[in-house]
Short mmCIF file of C-alpha atoms and ligand atoms in Angstrom, two decimals:
data_model
loop_
_atom_site.label_atom_id
_atom_site.label_comp_id
_atom_site.label_asym_id
_atom_site.label_seq_id
_atom_site.Cartn_x
_atom_site.Cartn_y
_atom_site.Cartn_z
CA UNK A 508 85.38 57.25 84.59
CA UNK A 509 86.03 60.87 83.71
CA UNK A 510 83.15 62.49 81.68
CA UNK A 511 80.66 59.70 82.47
CA UNK A 512 77.90 59.04 85.03
CA UNK A 513 76.91 62.32 86.68
CA UNK A 514 79.60 64.07 84.56
CA UNK A 515 78.15 63.26 81.12
CA UNK A 516 76.72 66.84 80.85
CA UNK A 517 80.08 68.43 80.74
CA UNK A 518 81.24 66.57 77.62
CA UNK A 519 80.28 67.50 74.02
CA UNK A 520 81.57 64.59 71.82
CA UNK A 521 85.23 64.52 72.66
CA UNK A 522 85.47 68.13 73.83
CA UNK A 523 84.71 69.25 77.42
CA UNK A 524 82.34 72.18 77.70
CA UNK A 525 82.91 75.38 79.58
CA UNK A 526 80.53 76.51 82.41
CA UNK A 527 78.53 79.74 82.15
CA UNK A 528 75.24 81.00 83.53
CA UNK A 529 74.63 77.71 85.38
CA UNK A 530 74.94 75.62 82.18
CA UNK A 531 77.52 73.62 80.34
CA UNK A 532 78.19 75.16 76.87
CA UNK A 533 80.19 74.73 73.68
CA UNK A 534 82.10 77.74 72.63
CA UNK A 535 81.09 79.65 69.55
CA UNK A 536 84.81 79.75 68.60
CA UNK A 537 84.46 76.29 67.16
CA UNK A 538 88.03 75.73 68.42
CA UNK A 539 89.36 73.53 71.16
CA UNK A 540 92.65 73.30 73.07
CA UNK A 541 94.30 69.90 73.37
CA UNK A 542 95.59 68.64 76.67
CA UNK A 543 98.57 66.42 76.16
CA UNK A 544 99.00 63.55 78.60
CA UNK A 545 102.58 64.17 79.92
CA UNK A 546 103.34 60.42 80.19
CA UNK A 547 102.09 59.30 76.69
CA UNK A 548 102.76 62.64 75.08
CA UNK A 549 99.39 62.04 73.09
CA UNK A 550 96.24 64.17 73.22
CA UNK A 551 94.27 62.99 76.23
CA UNK A 552 91.53 65.53 76.45
CA UNK A 553 90.24 68.63 74.64
CA UNK A 554 88.63 71.69 76.10
CA UNK A 555 86.77 74.70 74.55
CA UNK A 556 88.74 77.71 73.44
CA UNK A 557 86.48 80.37 74.89
CA UNK A 558 86.01 83.68 73.13
CA UNK A 559 86.19 87.34 74.48
CA UNK A 560 82.42 87.61 73.97
CA UNK A 561 81.98 84.51 76.26
CA UNK A 562 84.26 86.09 78.89
CA UNK A 563 82.15 89.30 78.72
CA UNK A 564 79.03 87.33 79.14
CA UNK A 565 80.31 85.42 82.13
CA UNK A 566 81.45 88.66 83.84
CA UNK A 567 78.13 90.29 83.31
CA UNK A 568 76.38 87.24 84.88
CA UNK A 569 78.87 87.11 87.76
CA UNK A 570 78.21 90.83 88.51
CA UNK A 571 74.51 90.40 88.73
CA UNK A 572 74.54 87.03 90.49
CA UNK A 573 76.93 88.48 93.16
CA UNK A 574 74.39 91.10 94.17
CA UNK A 575 71.83 88.62 95.39
CA UNK A 576 74.53 86.15 96.70
CA UNK A 577 75.75 88.92 99.06
CA UNK A 578 72.25 89.09 100.42
CA UNK A 579 72.06 85.29 100.97
CA UNK A 580 72.36 84.49 104.60
CA UNK A 581 75.86 83.31 105.57
CA UNK A 582 74.65 80.02 106.98
CA UNK A 583 73.01 79.23 103.59
CA UNK A 584 76.17 80.04 101.71
CA UNK A 585 78.02 77.68 104.13
CA UNK A 586 75.35 74.99 103.66
CA UNK A 587 75.89 75.01 99.83
CA UNK A 588 79.62 74.81 100.33
CA UNK A 589 79.31 71.79 102.62
CA UNK A 590 77.14 70.19 99.98
CA UNK A 591 79.67 70.81 97.25
CA UNK A 592 82.41 69.49 99.42
CA UNK A 593 80.42 66.15 99.92
CA UNK A 594 79.62 65.74 96.25
CA UNK A 595 83.29 66.39 95.44
CA UNK A 596 84.48 63.75 97.89
CA UNK A 597 81.96 61.23 96.73
CA UNK A 598 83.18 61.68 93.14
CA UNK A 599 86.82 61.60 93.93
CA UNK A 600 87.55 58.68 91.54
CA UNK A 601 86.79 60.21 88.14
CA UNK A 602 88.37 63.64 89.21
CA UNK A 603 91.54 61.81 90.45
CA UNK A 604 91.64 59.80 87.19
CA UNK A 605 91.84 63.07 85.18
CA UNK A 606 94.56 64.41 87.40
CA UNK A 607 96.52 61.20 86.56
CA UNK A 608 95.96 61.64 82.81
CA UNK A 609 96.45 65.36 82.45
CA UNK A 610 99.25 66.18 84.93
CA UNK A 611 100.75 62.76 85.61
CA UNK A 612 100.23 62.95 89.28
CA UNK A 613 100.56 59.57 90.95
CA UNK A 614 97.12 57.93 91.37
CA UNK A 615 97.18 57.86 95.25
CA UNK A 616 98.26 61.53 95.47
CA UNK A 617 95.52 62.48 93.01
CA UNK A 618 92.87 61.05 95.27
CA UNK A 619 94.49 62.74 98.26
CA UNK A 620 94.25 66.17 96.43
CA UNK A 621 90.55 65.74 95.79
CA UNK A 622 89.83 64.71 99.40
CA UNK A 623 91.98 67.47 100.83
CA UNK A 624 90.04 69.92 98.55
CA UNK A 625 86.75 68.71 99.89
CA UNK A 626 88.00 69.20 103.45
CA UNK A 627 89.30 72.63 102.54
CA UNK A 628 85.88 73.68 101.23
CA UNK A 629 84.16 72.49 104.47
CA UNK A 630 86.73 74.17 106.68
CA UNK A 631 86.28 77.45 104.69
CA UNK A 632 82.61 77.29 105.20
CA UNK A 633 83.00 76.83 108.98
CA UNK A 634 85.62 79.47 109.30
CA UNK A 635 83.58 81.90 107.25
CA UNK A 636 80.62 81.57 109.38
CA UNK A 637 82.74 82.35 112.39
CA UNK A 638 84.86 85.22 111.23
CA UNK A 639 82.26 86.96 108.93
CA UNK A 640 79.76 86.74 111.70
CA UNK A 641 81.81 89.03 113.81
CA UNK A 642 82.62 92.58 113.54
CA UNK A 643 84.14 95.37 115.66
CA UNK A 644 82.57 98.09 117.89
CA UNK A 645 84.68 101.14 118.48
CA UNK A 646 84.04 104.15 120.61
CA UNK A 647 85.20 107.63 119.61
CA UNK A 648 86.62 108.88 122.95
CA UNK A 649 89.65 106.68 122.74
CA UNK A 650 91.16 109.21 120.22
CA UNK A 651 92.28 112.52 121.66
CA UNK A 652 89.93 115.48 121.31
CA UNK A 653 86.79 113.23 121.05
CA UNK A 654 83.91 112.64 123.47
CA UNK A 655 81.94 109.50 123.35
CA UNK A 656 79.59 110.72 120.60
CA UNK A 657 80.36 108.21 117.95
CA UNK A 658 79.73 104.41 117.86
CA UNK A 659 81.60 102.80 115.02
CA UNK A 660 80.38 99.36 113.81
CA UNK A 661 82.55 97.35 111.35
CA UNK A 662 81.72 94.33 109.35
CA UNK A 663 83.25 92.61 106.26
CA UNK A 664 81.58 92.95 102.93
CA UNK A 665 82.37 91.18 99.66
CA UNK A 666 84.58 92.68 96.92
CA UNK A 667 82.43 91.62 93.90
CA UNK A 668 83.81 89.34 91.17
CA UNK A 669 86.88 87.31 92.05
CA UNK A 670 89.00 85.89 89.20
CA UNK A 671 90.73 82.63 90.17
CA UNK A 672 93.74 81.24 88.25
CA UNK A 673 95.38 78.20 89.56
CA UNK A 674 98.39 76.44 88.20
CA UNK A 675 98.85 72.90 86.83
CA UNK A 676 100.40 71.20 89.73
CA UNK A 677 97.42 71.30 92.18
CA UNK A 678 94.66 72.41 89.88
CA UNK A 679 91.80 71.16 92.02
CA UNK A 680 93.24 72.03 95.45
CA UNK A 681 94.45 75.47 94.40
CA UNK A 682 91.21 76.31 92.62
CA UNK A 683 89.03 75.49 95.60
CA UNK A 684 91.49 77.33 97.85
CA UNK A 685 90.28 80.44 95.91
CA UNK A 686 86.68 79.45 95.10
CA UNK A 687 85.62 78.53 98.70
CA UNK A 688 86.79 81.73 100.42
CA UNK A 689 85.37 83.93 97.61
CA UNK A 690 81.98 82.35 97.79
CA UNK A 691 81.65 82.12 101.54
CA UNK A 692 82.44 85.83 101.72
CA UNK A 693 79.68 86.69 99.28
CA UNK A 694 81.65 87.12 96.04
CA UNK A 695 81.01 85.59 92.67
CA UNK A 696 83.73 83.71 91.07
CA UNK A 697 85.21 83.24 87.63
CA UNK A 698 87.65 80.37 87.26
CA UNK A 699 90.29 80.14 84.43
CA UNK A 700 91.86 76.64 85.06
CA UNK A 701 95.28 75.80 83.88
CA UNK A 702 95.18 74.10 80.49
CA UNK A 703 96.95 71.02 82.04
CA UNK A 704 94.41 70.31 84.86
CA UNK A 705 91.46 71.96 83.22
CA UNK A 706 89.34 68.74 82.83
CA UNK A 707 89.87 67.96 86.62
CA UNK A 708 88.70 71.50 87.34
CA UNK A 709 85.70 71.19 85.07
CA UNK A 710 84.68 68.02 86.99
CA UNK A 711 85.23 69.90 90.29
CA UNK A 712 83.08 72.81 89.02
CA UNK A 713 80.23 70.37 88.18
CA UNK A 714 80.16 69.31 91.88
CA UNK A 715 79.42 72.99 92.70
CA UNK A 716 76.80 72.95 89.96
CA UNK A 717 75.16 69.94 91.32
CA UNK A 718 75.17 71.44 94.93
CA UNK A 719 72.77 73.96 93.53
CA UNK A 720 74.62 77.31 93.63
CA UNK A 721 72.74 80.15 91.85
CA UNK A 722 73.11 80.62 88.12
CA UNK A 723 76.09 82.83 87.05
CA UNK A 724 77.67 82.86 90.51
CA UNK A 725 80.37 80.44 89.41
CA UNK A 726 81.75 80.16 85.90
CA UNK A 727 84.64 78.40 84.29
CA UNK A 728 86.34 79.75 81.19
CA UNK A 729 88.73 77.46 79.32
CA UNK A 730 91.42 78.33 76.84
CA UNK A 731 95.10 79.03 76.78
CA UNK A 732 96.25 81.56 79.33
CA UNK A 733 98.57 83.14 76.64
CA UNK A 734 95.50 83.81 74.52
CA UNK A 735 92.67 84.80 76.94
CA UNK A 736 94.65 85.55 80.05
CA UNK A 737 95.17 89.32 79.48
CA UNK A 738 91.56 89.82 78.48
CA UNK A 739 90.47 88.10 81.76
CA UNK A 740 93.00 89.75 84.12
CA UNK A 741 92.37 93.20 82.76
CA UNK A 742 88.56 92.93 82.50
CA UNK A 743 86.91 95.91 84.10
CA UNK A 744 84.28 93.71 85.87
CA UNK A 745 87.05 91.94 87.95
CA UNK A 746 87.39 93.11 91.57
CA UNK A 747 90.07 90.82 92.84
CA UNK A 748 92.60 88.42 91.27
CA UNK A 749 93.79 85.32 93.08
CA UNK A 750 96.60 83.78 91.03
CA UNK A 751 98.94 80.88 91.68
CA UNK A 752 101.66 80.18 89.28
CA UNK A 753 105.05 81.33 87.89
CA UNK A 754 106.42 84.57 86.59
CA UNK A 755 103.17 85.27 84.71
CA UNK A 756 101.96 86.49 88.06
CA UNK A 757 104.47 89.26 88.07
CA UNK A 758 103.29 90.57 84.69
CA UNK A 759 99.63 90.19 85.74
CA UNK A 760 100.49 92.38 88.85
CA UNK A 761 101.83 94.99 86.70
CA UNK A 762 98.90 95.10 84.33
CA UNK A 763 96.02 94.65 86.92
CA UNK A 764 94.05 97.66 87.87
CA UNK A 765 93.45 99.15 91.35
CA UNK A 766 92.14 95.84 92.83
CA UNK A 767 93.35 93.49 95.67
CA UNK A 768 95.71 90.77 94.40
CA UNK A 769 96.53 87.46 95.87
CA UNK A 770 99.72 86.25 94.09
CA UNK A 771 101.33 82.93 95.12
CA UNK A 772 104.26 82.49 92.77
CA UNK A 773 107.55 80.56 92.45
CA UNK A 774 110.08 79.60 95.08
CA UNK A 775 113.55 78.33 95.57
CA UNK A 776 113.10 76.80 98.93
CA UNK A 777 116.49 76.42 100.70
CA UNK A 778 117.19 73.56 103.22
CA UNK A 779 119.91 74.69 105.62
CA UNK A 780 121.51 71.67 107.32
CA UNK A 781 123.71 72.33 110.49
CA UNK A 782 126.37 70.12 111.91
CA UNK A 783 124.16 68.82 114.76
CA UNK A 784 121.23 67.83 112.58
CA UNK A 785 119.73 64.37 112.64
CA UNK A 786 120.98 63.44 109.21
CA UNK A 787 118.46 60.46 108.75
CA UNK A 788 115.61 62.91 109.39
CA UNK A 789 117.18 65.33 106.96
CA UNK A 790 117.65 62.73 104.23
CA UNK A 791 113.99 61.51 104.44
CA UNK A 792 112.70 65.23 104.41
CA UNK A 793 115.01 65.87 101.37
CA UNK A 794 113.51 62.89 99.53
CA UNK A 795 109.94 63.85 100.52
CA UNK A 796 110.49 67.61 100.02
CA UNK A 797 112.59 67.53 96.87
CA UNK A 798 111.20 64.59 94.94
CA UNK A 799 107.45 64.28 95.72
CA UNK A 800 105.44 64.69 92.58
CA UNK A 801 108.76 64.74 90.78
CA UNK A 802 109.77 68.14 92.36
CA UNK A 803 106.82 69.95 90.77
CA UNK A 804 105.74 71.68 93.95
CA UNK A 805 106.15 75.37 94.82
CA UNK A 806 107.36 74.37 98.24
CA UNK A 807 109.70 71.51 97.02
CA UNK A 808 113.19 71.71 98.56
CA UNK A 809 114.99 73.38 95.67
CA UNK A 810 118.48 73.81 97.11
CA UNK A 811 120.30 71.99 99.97
CA UNK A 812 122.77 74.15 101.81
CA UNK A 813 124.74 71.75 104.04
CA UNK A 814 127.72 72.29 106.33
CA UNK A 815 130.82 70.86 104.75
CA UNK A 816 131.67 68.68 107.82
CA UNK A 817 128.44 66.62 107.47
CA UNK A 818 127.97 66.95 103.70
CA UNK A 819 129.59 63.63 102.71
CA UNK A 820 127.51 61.71 105.17
CA UNK A 821 124.26 63.42 104.16
CA UNK A 822 124.83 63.02 100.39
CA UNK A 823 125.51 59.28 100.89
CA UNK A 824 122.21 58.97 102.91
CA UNK A 825 120.30 60.89 100.27
CA UNK A 826 121.85 58.84 97.46
CA UNK A 827 120.78 55.69 99.10
CA UNK A 828 117.16 56.81 99.24
CA UNK A 829 117.12 58.14 95.76
CA UNK A 830 118.16 54.75 94.41
CA UNK A 831 114.99 53.36 95.97
CA UNK A 832 112.58 55.95 94.16
CA UNK A 833 110.41 54.16 91.55
CA UNK A 834 110.21 55.77 88.15
CA UNK A 835 107.43 55.26 85.76
CA UNK A 836 103.62 55.71 85.03
CA UNK A 837 101.44 57.69 87.43
CA UNK A 838 98.81 54.92 87.24
CA UNK A 839 101.28 52.64 88.98
CA UNK A 840 101.95 55.19 91.68
CA UNK A 841 105.56 55.60 90.88
CA UNK A 842 107.40 58.14 92.89
CA UNK A 843 108.86 59.86 89.85
CA UNK A 844 106.58 60.34 86.90
CA UNK A 845 106.87 62.37 83.59
CA UNK A 846 107.05 66.17 84.04
CA UNK A 847 104.17 68.23 82.87
CA UNK A 848 105.41 69.13 79.32
CA UNK A 849 108.21 68.62 76.89
CA UNK A 850 109.19 72.32 77.24
CA UNK A 851 109.43 71.82 81.00
CA UNK A 852 111.67 68.71 80.55
CA UNK A 853 113.88 70.70 78.13
CA UNK A 854 114.13 73.54 80.66
CA UNK A 855 115.16 71.05 83.40
CA UNK A 856 117.72 69.45 81.05
CA UNK A 857 119.15 72.98 80.26
CA UNK A 858 119.85 73.46 84.03
CA UNK A 859 121.43 70.00 84.32
CA UNK A 860 123.73 70.51 81.33
CA UNK A 861 124.79 73.97 82.62
CA UNK A 862 125.73 72.28 85.94
CA UNK A 863 127.54 69.58 84.11
CA UNK A 864 129.60 72.06 82.07
CA UNK A 865 130.47 73.98 85.21
CA UNK A 866 131.68 70.93 87.08
CA UNK A 867 128.86 69.74 89.36
CA UNK A 868 129.19 66.18 90.73
CA UNK A 869 126.49 63.86 89.43
CA UNK A 870 125.39 61.45 92.11
CA UNK A 871 123.39 59.38 89.56
CA UNK A 872 123.60 59.21 85.82
CA UNK A 873 121.40 61.79 83.98
CA UNK A 874 118.56 59.85 82.27
CA UNK A 875 115.57 61.07 80.35
CA UNK A 876 112.96 59.42 78.21
CA UNK A 877 110.43 61.79 76.72
CA UNK A 878 109.06 63.85 79.57
CA UNK A 879 110.28 61.39 82.17
CA UNK A 880 113.48 62.50 84.01
CA UNK A 881 115.15 60.13 86.52
CA UNK A 882 115.77 61.67 89.92
CA UNK A 883 119.07 63.37 90.16
CA UNK A 884 121.16 64.72 92.97
CA UNK A 885 123.86 67.27 92.03
CA UNK A 886 126.65 67.67 94.60
CA UNK A 887 129.30 70.41 94.76
CA UNK A 888 127.01 72.94 92.97
CA UNK A 889 128.53 76.39 92.96
CA UNK A 890 126.85 79.82 92.95
CA UNK A 891 127.83 80.33 89.23
CA UNK A 892 125.59 77.59 88.19
CA UNK A 893 122.02 78.32 87.04
CA UNK A 894 120.53 75.53 89.10
CA UNK A 895 121.80 77.23 92.29
CA UNK A 896 119.15 79.94 91.77
CA UNK A 897 116.52 78.81 89.22
CA UNK A 898 113.45 76.75 90.05
CA UNK A 899 113.84 73.39 88.12
CA UNK A 900 110.27 72.24 88.87
CA UNK A 901 111.54 68.73 88.20
CA UNK A 902 113.31 65.85 89.95
CA UNK A 903 116.67 67.43 90.10
CA UNK A 904 118.13 68.73 93.33
CA UNK A 905 121.31 70.79 93.81
CA UNK A 906 123.53 70.50 97.04
CA UNK A 907 125.84 73.49 97.90
CA UNK A 908 128.33 72.80 100.63
CA UNK A 909 128.68 75.70 103.05
CA UNK A 910 131.30 76.59 105.64
CA UNK A 911 129.25 78.65 107.87
CA UNK A 912 125.49 79.33 108.77
CA UNK A 913 125.91 82.85 107.53
CA UNK A 914 126.83 81.57 104.06
CA UNK A 915 123.69 79.51 104.07
CA UNK A 916 121.52 82.42 105.09
CA UNK A 917 123.17 84.73 102.64
CA UNK A 918 122.60 82.32 99.74
CA UNK A 919 118.92 81.98 100.72
CA UNK A 920 118.45 85.76 100.99
CA UNK A 921 120.20 86.51 97.76
CA UNK A 922 117.50 84.61 95.90
CA UNK A 923 114.83 86.77 94.08
CA UNK A 924 112.36 84.26 95.68
CA UNK A 925 111.28 84.09 99.29
CA UNK A 926 108.58 81.44 99.62
CA UNK A 927 109.67 79.01 102.22
CA UNK A 928 112.87 77.57 103.67
CA UNK A 929 113.73 75.06 106.29
CA UNK A 930 116.51 74.55 108.82
CA UNK A 931 117.62 71.26 110.48
CA UNK A 932 119.32 71.43 113.84
CA UNK A 933 118.71 70.17 117.34
CA UNK A 934 119.45 73.58 118.79
CA UNK A 935 116.01 75.41 118.93
CA UNK A 936 117.67 78.77 119.87
CA UNK A 937 119.82 78.60 116.83
CA UNK A 938 116.86 77.56 114.61
CA UNK A 939 114.79 80.52 115.82
CA UNK A 940 117.75 82.82 114.97
CA UNK A 941 118.17 81.39 111.57
CA UNK A 942 114.36 81.54 111.00
CA UNK A 943 114.30 85.29 111.86
CA UNK A 944 117.25 85.89 109.42
CA UNK A 945 115.73 83.97 106.46
CA UNK A 946 113.85 86.23 104.13
CA UNK A 947 110.97 83.88 103.31
CA UNK A 948 107.33 83.75 104.14
CA UNK A 949 107.69 80.67 106.21
CA UNK A 950 110.52 78.77 107.84
CA UNK A 951 110.09 75.12 108.85
CA UNK A 952 112.21 73.90 111.66
CA UNK A 953 113.19 70.18 111.23
CA UNK A 954 110.89 69.48 108.38
CA UNK A 955 110.68 70.04 104.66
CA UNK A 956 108.70 73.16 103.42
CA UNK A 957 105.02 72.50 102.94
CA UNK A 958 101.94 74.45 101.93
CA UNK A 959 99.61 72.67 104.29
CA UNK A 960 97.75 72.28 106.50
CA UNK A 961 95.55 74.47 104.29
CA UNK A 962 94.46 76.67 107.25
CA UNK A 963 97.97 77.85 108.05
CA UNK A 964 99.03 81.28 106.58
CA UNK A 965 100.98 80.76 103.45
CA UNK A 966 102.76 83.56 101.67
CA UNK A 967 105.89 84.44 99.82
CA UNK A 968 108.20 87.48 100.05
CA UNK A 969 109.86 89.17 97.12
CA UNK A 970 109.10 87.53 93.67
CA UNK A 971 107.25 84.79 95.48
CA UNK A 972 104.10 86.66 95.99
CA UNK A 973 101.65 89.35 97.25
CA UNK A 974 99.21 88.82 100.15
CA UNK A 975 98.81 85.69 102.12
CA UNK A 976 96.84 82.41 101.65
CA UNK A 977 95.40 80.00 104.21
CA UNK A 978 91.66 79.90 104.89
CA UNK A 979 91.35 82.88 107.20
CA UNK A 980 93.72 85.04 105.28
CA UNK A 981 92.04 84.27 101.98
CA UNK A 982 88.61 85.12 103.32
CA UNK A 983 89.83 88.44 104.72
CA UNK A 984 91.68 89.31 101.49
CA UNK A 985 88.43 88.67 99.47
CA UNK A 986 86.47 91.13 101.69
CA UNK A 987 86.58 94.85 102.51
CA UNK A 988 85.95 96.45 105.82
CA UNK A 989 82.62 98.45 105.96
CA UNK A 990 81.90 100.85 108.78
CA UNK A 991 78.69 102.43 109.94
CA UNK A 992 79.04 105.30 112.53
CA UNK A 993 76.18 106.16 114.74
CA UNK A 994 76.51 109.82 115.74
CA UNK A 995 74.90 110.81 119.04
CA UNK A 996 73.82 114.36 119.91
CA UNK A 997 75.50 114.24 123.26
CA UNK A 998 78.17 111.98 124.83
CA UNK A 999 76.63 108.68 125.61
CA UNK A 1000 77.85 108.50 129.16
CA UNK A 1001 76.27 111.93 130.22
CA UNK A 1002 73.04 110.57 131.80
CA UNK A 1003 72.50 109.33 135.37
P1 NAP B 988 102.13 79.43 84.97
O1 NAP B 988 102.68 79.01 83.73
O2 NAP B 988 102.50 80.68 85.51
O3 NAP B 988 100.53 79.19 84.81
C1 NAP B 988 99.69 79.44 85.94
C2 NAP B 988 98.27 79.78 85.37
O4 NAP B 988 98.38 81.08 84.69
C3 NAP B 988 97.70 78.86 84.43
O5 NAP B 988 96.35 78.66 84.68
C4 NAP B 988 97.91 79.50 83.09
O6 NAP B 988 97.00 79.00 82.06
C5 NAP B 988 97.68 80.91 83.46
N1 NAP B 988 98.19 81.88 82.55
C6 NAP B 988 99.27 81.78 81.51
N2 NAP B 988 99.43 82.91 80.96
C7 NAP B 988 98.54 83.76 81.49
C8 NAP B 988 98.24 85.14 81.21
N3 NAP B 988 98.89 85.94 80.33
N4 NAP B 988 97.27 85.75 82.00
C9 NAP B 988 96.60 85.07 82.92
N5 NAP B 988 96.85 83.72 83.12
C10 NAP B 988 97.76 83.16 82.45
O7 NAP B 988 102.58 78.38 86.22
P2 NAP B 988 102.49 76.74 86.09
O8 NAP B 988 103.43 76.23 85.12
O9 NAP B 988 101.02 76.31 85.94
O10 NAP B 988 102.78 76.39 87.57
C11 NAP B 988 104.19 76.24 88.05
C12 NAP B 988 104.60 77.49 88.85
O11 NAP B 988 103.60 77.81 89.82
C13 NAP B 988 105.80 77.37 89.53
O12 NAP B 988 106.64 78.48 89.41
C14 NAP B 988 105.51 77.11 91.04
O13 NAP B 988 106.45 77.48 91.94
C15 NAP B 988 104.32 78.03 91.04
N6 NAP B 988 103.38 77.69 92.14
C16 NAP B 988 103.30 78.43 93.26
C17 NAP B 988 102.57 78.07 94.34
C18 NAP B 988 102.38 79.02 95.60
O14 NAP B 988 101.44 78.85 96.23
N7 NAP B 988 103.39 79.89 95.69
C19 NAP B 988 101.78 76.85 94.29
C20 NAP B 988 101.96 76.09 93.19
C21 NAP B 988 102.66 76.48 92.16
P3 NAP B 988 97.54 77.94 80.91
O15 NAP B 988 97.85 76.67 81.61
O16 NAP B 988 96.43 77.87 80.03
O17 NAP B 988 98.77 78.59 80.34
#
């Protein structure tokens, strides 16, 4: 059970502690932040509301711990990461339980998230050992006007303190996707978990604590992003910010100083369906892509752009599958569970009502109970409807009927987002042309958009992000190239 067994140290009464200087602590603020269970709408957990002084202390410790961590051999850093991954996987049950309670993720998917996170940490350790163990050797005489008098050696060095801010929907996985590359590269790490998802993150951090990382190298500051977020992101000790979330990322980017940013933000992933597509395959991918975790995924299919000639058939197939989705508690592994908060449910309802007022066809009756919204397919959506452009982050999927491929590509490219997209056709040549024309970070051919496998590059264009994720890219982003040049008195090939 969460907060028990090896996790008892992280709890003080009914409030979870924060992690600083290798210890679990209670904030001097005397205040806590409530985490509301999305399904019951009652307070499930409480976490510390950390103060600015506590942030300052954590940053100071992170700076000094990083200095000796950078001198720790790469293989030793990797060894500790492997240890943390094993502890995390061994303790998947209580962590998954907190995911179920604080973000209403179905129980099975919650376990998968923890196991996937352990695998990601191990992969990162292995990849880090390989790519950080290599450098470049350059000779000066390849550039005009130079003799071979300079040997240039390059290697990758850490940036310093990395600030990691993940979102609620994959709090553990998206936290470790920042923590592991930062640590293997020799950085220290300050984590600000999402409020919904904070308790799962605190359990995960305890696994790193038990693995025996040096004091102060990893810290976890809890509190509302709206209250301590600016202080953290504008802190002078921070050398890199890795953020995943919504529009908040855009304002952080504008305020952050001259430091590398890794921003993975929202998306409006389009699914373009051509006349020759395998419609059964499309329908199952629309269900998986649009309704998994109730549509609360950055890479969820968020708009279907289907050729008019096959639209009726596709909509019927999807409707039949929607009817089979189970709706209810995450503990029972229902397909559709409560969305994360009441404000999120209200936002989704706003999009649905706008589409209703403007004449969209409802394939199911709209139904909501508290934060639980029944899956809904909206057909005949038109570009003047908000849902054609905005990210519902809920189990509501719009279908726009198109008369040409160009119309689909234009709709996709007119979005301010550019995360992923997908195209369904049996013609690989057409698929490649469409992929090249779509202004998104990734295009999936004949499958729904997806962030994994976690070592694939993952990036968004336009308002969907800055930089690229995926194990190798994250390690590179969290390092800087350092060169040492050996200057010779005479060209090196002048003897003999
Ligand atoms: P969010 O509201 O932007 O929050 C993300 C994180 O930012 C949370 O930890 C939040 O903390 C924190 N935060 C809030 N205000 C802040 C501030 N002023 N300064 C610093 N941090 C602050 O996003 P969300 O609702 O958790 O997640 C949903 C969004 O994430 C969607 O738009 C989705 O598309 C996007 N997403 C993108 C990807 C991707 O890889 N592209 C992956 C997953 C999700 P609190 O919880 O305490 O407010």
